[in-house]
Coordinates of N, CA and C in Angstrom, one line a residue:
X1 N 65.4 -100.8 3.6 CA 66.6 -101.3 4.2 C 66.6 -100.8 5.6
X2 N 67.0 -101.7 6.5 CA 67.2 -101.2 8.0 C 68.3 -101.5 8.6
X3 N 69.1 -100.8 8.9 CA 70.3 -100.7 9.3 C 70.1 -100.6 11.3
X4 N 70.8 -102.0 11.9 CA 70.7 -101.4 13.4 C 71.6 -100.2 14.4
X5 N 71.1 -99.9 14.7 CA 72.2 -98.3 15.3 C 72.1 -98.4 16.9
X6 N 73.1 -98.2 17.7 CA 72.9 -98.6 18.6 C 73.1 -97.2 19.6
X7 N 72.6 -97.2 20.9 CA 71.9 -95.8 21.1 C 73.1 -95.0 21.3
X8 N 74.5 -95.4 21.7 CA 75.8 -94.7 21.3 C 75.8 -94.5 20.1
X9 N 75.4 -95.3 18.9 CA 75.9 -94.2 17.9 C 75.2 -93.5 17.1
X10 N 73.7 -93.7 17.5 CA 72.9 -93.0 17.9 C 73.1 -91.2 18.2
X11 N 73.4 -91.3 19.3 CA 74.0 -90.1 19.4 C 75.4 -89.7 19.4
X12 N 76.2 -90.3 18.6 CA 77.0 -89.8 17.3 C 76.7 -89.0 16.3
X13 N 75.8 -90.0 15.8 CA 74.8 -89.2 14.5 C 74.4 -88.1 15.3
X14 N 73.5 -87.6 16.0 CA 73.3 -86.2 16.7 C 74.1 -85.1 16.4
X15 N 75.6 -85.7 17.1 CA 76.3 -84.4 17.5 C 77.4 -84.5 16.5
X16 N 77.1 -85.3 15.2 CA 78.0 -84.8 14.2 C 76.8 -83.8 12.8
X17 N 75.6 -84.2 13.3 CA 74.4 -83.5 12.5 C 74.7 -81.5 13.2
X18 N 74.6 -81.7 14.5 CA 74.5 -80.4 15.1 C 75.9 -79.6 15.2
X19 N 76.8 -80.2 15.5 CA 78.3 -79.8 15.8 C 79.1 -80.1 14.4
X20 N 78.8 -80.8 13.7 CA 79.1 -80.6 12.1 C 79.1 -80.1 11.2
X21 N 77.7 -80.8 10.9 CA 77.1 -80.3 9.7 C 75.9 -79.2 9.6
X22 N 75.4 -79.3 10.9 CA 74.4 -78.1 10.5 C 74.9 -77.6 12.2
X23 N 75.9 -76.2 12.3 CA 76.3 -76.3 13.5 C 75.0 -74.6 13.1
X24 N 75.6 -74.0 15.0 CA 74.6 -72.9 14.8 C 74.9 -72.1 14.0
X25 N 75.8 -71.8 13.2 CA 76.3 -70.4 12.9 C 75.5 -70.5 11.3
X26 N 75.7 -72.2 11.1 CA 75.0 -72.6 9.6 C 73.8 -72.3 9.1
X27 N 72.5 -72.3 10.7 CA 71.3 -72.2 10.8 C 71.2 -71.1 10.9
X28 N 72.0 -70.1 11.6 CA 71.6 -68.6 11.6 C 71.8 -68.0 10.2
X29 N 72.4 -68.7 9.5 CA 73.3 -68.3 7.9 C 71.9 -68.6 7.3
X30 N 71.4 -69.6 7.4 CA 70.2 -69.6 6.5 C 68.5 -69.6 7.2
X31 N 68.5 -69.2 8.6 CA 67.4 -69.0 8.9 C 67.0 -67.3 8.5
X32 N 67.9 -66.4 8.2 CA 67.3 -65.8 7.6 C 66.7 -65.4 6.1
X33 N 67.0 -66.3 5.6 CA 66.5 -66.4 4.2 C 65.5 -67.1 3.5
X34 N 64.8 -67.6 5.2 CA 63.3 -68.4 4.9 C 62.7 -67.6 5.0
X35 N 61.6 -67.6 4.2 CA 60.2 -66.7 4.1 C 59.6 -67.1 5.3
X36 N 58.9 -65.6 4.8 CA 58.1 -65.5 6.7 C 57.2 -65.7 6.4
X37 N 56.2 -65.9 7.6 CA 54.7 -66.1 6.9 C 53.8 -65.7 6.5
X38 N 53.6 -65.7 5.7 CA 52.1 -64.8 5.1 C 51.3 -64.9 6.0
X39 N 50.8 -63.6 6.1 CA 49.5 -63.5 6.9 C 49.3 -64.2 8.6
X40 N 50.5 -64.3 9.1 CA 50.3 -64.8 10.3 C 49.6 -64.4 11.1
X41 N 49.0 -64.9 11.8 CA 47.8 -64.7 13.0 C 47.7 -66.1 13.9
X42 N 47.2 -65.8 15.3 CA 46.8 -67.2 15.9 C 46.2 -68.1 15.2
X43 N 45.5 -68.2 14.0 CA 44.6 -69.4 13.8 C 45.9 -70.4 12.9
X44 N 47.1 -70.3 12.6 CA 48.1 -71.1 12.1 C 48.8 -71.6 13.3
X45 N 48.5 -72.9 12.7 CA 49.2 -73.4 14.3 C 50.7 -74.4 13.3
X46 N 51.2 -75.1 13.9 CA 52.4 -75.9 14.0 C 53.5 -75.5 14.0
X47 N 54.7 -75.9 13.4 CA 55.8 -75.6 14.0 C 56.3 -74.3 12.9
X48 N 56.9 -73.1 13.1 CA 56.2 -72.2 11.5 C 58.1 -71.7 12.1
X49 N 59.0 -71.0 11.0 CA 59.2 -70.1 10.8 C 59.6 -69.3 11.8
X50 N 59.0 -68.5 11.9 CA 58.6 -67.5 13.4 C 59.3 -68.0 14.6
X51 N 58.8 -69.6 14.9 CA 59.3 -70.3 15.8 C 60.8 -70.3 16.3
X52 N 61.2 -70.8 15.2 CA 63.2 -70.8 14.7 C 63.8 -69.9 14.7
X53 N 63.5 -68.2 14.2 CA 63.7 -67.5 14.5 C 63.7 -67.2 16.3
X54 N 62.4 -67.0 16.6 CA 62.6 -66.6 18.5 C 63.8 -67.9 19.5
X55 N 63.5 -68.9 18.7 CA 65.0 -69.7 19.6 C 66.1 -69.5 19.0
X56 N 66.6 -68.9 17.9 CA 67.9 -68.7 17.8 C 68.3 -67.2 18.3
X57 N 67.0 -66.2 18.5 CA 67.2 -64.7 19.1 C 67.4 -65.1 20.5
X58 N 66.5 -65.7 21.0 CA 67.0 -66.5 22.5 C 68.1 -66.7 23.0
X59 N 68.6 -67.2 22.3 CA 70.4 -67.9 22.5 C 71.0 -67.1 22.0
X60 N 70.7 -65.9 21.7 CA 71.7 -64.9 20.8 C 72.5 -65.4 20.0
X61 N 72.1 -66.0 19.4 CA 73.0 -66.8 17.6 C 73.2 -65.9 16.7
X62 N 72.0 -65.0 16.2 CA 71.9 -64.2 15.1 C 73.3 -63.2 15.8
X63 N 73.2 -62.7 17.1 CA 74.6 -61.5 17.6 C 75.8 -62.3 17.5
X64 N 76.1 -63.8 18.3 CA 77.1 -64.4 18.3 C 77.7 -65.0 16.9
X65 N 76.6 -64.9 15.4 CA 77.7 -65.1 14.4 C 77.4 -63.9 13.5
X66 N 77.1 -62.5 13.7 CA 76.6 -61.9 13.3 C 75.8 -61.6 12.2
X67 N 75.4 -62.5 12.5 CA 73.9 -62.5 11.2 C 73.4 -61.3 11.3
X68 N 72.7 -60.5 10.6 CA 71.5 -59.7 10.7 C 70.5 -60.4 10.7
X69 N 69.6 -59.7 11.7 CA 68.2 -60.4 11.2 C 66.8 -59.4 11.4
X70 N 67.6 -58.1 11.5 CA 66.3 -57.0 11.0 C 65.4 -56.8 10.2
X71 N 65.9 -57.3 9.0 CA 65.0 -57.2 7.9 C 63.9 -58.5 7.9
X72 N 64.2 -59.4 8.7 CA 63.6 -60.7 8.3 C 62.3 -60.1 9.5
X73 N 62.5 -59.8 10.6 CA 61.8 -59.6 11.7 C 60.7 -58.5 11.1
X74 N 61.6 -57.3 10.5 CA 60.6 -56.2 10.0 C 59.2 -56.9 9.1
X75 N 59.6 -57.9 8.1 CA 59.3 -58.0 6.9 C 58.4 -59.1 7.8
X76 N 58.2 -60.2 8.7 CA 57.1 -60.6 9.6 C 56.4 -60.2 10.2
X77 N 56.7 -59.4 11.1 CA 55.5 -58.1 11.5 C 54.7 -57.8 10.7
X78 N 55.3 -57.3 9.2 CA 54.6 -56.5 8.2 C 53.4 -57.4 7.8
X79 N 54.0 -58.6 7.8 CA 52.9 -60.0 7.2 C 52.2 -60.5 8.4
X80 N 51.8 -59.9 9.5 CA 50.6 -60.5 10.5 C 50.0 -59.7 10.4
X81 N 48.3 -60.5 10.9 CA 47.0 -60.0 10.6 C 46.6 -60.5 12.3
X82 N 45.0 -60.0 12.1 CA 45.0 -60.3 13.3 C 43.5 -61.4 13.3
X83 N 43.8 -62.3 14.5 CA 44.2 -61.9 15.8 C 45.6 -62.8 15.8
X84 N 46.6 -61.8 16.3 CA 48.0 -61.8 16.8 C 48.1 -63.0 17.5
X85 N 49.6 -63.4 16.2 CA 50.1 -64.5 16.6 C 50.4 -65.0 18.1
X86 N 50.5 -66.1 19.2 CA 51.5 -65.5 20.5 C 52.5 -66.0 20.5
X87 N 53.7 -66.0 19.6 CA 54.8 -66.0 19.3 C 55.4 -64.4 19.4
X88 N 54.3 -63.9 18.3 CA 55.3 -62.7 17.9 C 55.5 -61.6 19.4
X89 N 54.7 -61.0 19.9 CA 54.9 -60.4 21.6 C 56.1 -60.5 22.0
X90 N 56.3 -61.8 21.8 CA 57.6 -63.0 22.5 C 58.4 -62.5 21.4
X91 N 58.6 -62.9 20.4 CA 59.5 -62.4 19.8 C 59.9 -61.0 19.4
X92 N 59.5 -59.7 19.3 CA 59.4 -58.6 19.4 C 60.6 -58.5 20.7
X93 N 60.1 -58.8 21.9 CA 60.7 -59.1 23.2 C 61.7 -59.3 22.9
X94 N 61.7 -60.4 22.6 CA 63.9 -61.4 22.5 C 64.6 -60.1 21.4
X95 N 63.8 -59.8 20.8 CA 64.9 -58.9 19.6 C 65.0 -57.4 20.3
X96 N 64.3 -56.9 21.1 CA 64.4 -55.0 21.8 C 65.4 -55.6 22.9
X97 N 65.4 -56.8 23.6 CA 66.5 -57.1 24.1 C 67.8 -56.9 23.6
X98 N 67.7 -57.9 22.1 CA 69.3 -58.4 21.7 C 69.6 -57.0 21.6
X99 N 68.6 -56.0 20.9 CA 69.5 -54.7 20.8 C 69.5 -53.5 21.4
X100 N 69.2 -53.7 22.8 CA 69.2 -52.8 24.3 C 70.4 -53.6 25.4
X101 N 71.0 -55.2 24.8 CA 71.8 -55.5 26.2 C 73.0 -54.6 25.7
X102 N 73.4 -53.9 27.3 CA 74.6 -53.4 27.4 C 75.6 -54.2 28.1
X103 N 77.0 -53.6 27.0 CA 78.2 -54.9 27.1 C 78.9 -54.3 28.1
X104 N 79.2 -55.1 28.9 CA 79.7 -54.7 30.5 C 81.3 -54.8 30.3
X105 N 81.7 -56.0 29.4 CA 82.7 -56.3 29.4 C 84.4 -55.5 29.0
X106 N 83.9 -54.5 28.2 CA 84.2 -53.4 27.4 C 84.7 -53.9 26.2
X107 N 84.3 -55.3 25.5 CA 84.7 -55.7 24.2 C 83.8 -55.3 23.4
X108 N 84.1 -55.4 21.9 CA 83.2 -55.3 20.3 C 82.4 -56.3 20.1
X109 N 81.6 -56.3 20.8 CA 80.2 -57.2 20.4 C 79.2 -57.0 19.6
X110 N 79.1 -57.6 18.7 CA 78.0 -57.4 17.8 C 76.3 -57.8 18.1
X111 N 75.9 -56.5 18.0 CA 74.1 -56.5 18.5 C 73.0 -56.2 17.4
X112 N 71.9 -56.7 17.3 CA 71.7 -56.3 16.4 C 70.8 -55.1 16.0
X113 N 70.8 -54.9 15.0 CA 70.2 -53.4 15.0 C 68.9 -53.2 15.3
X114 N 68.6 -51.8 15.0 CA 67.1 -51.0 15.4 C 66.4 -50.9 14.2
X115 N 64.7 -51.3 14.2 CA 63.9 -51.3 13.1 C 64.0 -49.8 12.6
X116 N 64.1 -49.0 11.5 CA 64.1 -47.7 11.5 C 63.0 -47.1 10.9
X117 N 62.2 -48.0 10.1 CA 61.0 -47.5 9.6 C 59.9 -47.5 10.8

């Protein structure tokens, strides 16, 4: 069946998918509960996991709806082999950020924590 959609509603459908039903706070809710990858290294290519995680640390989603996401980060590292992914560098990066920016503002902002093992 094909239904015509016209490019306004079009992007209706968009921004009731994103701002709706799968807004960010929904994706940070369950991006950490996807398995990481086994055995990551450069020779896996496409869109993985890993990926999703470094743009929602980007945007600081996991801080802005306070997700944790330490354990997920720990428990990826744990699972790469080499030769080293070039995601992870990058992401390592975005996360010693999230939990080194200092709040200027003097409010309670949630950051996320430090690996302790």
């Amino acid at each position: 069946m094909r239904v015509p959609v016209r490019p306004n509603g079009l992007a209706r459908i968009k921004q009731a998918f994103t701002q709706e039903i799968f807004t960010e706070q929904v994706v940070t809710s369950h991006a950490v509960k996807v398995p990481v990858t086994g055995n990551l290294n450069s020779n896996i290519t496409g869109y993985l996991p890993v990926h999703c995680i470094h743009q929602l640390l980007k945007s600081r989603a996991f801080s802005k709806h306070k997700v944790p996401i330490k354990n997920w980060i720990y428990r990826q590292i744990c699972n790469c082999t080499a030769p080293l992914h070039p995601v992870m560098p990058a992401l390592v990066e975005v996360y010693v950020n999230s939990i080194l920016v200092i709040n200027n503002k003097g409010t309670n902002e949630y950051f996320n924590k430090p690996i302790a093992e």
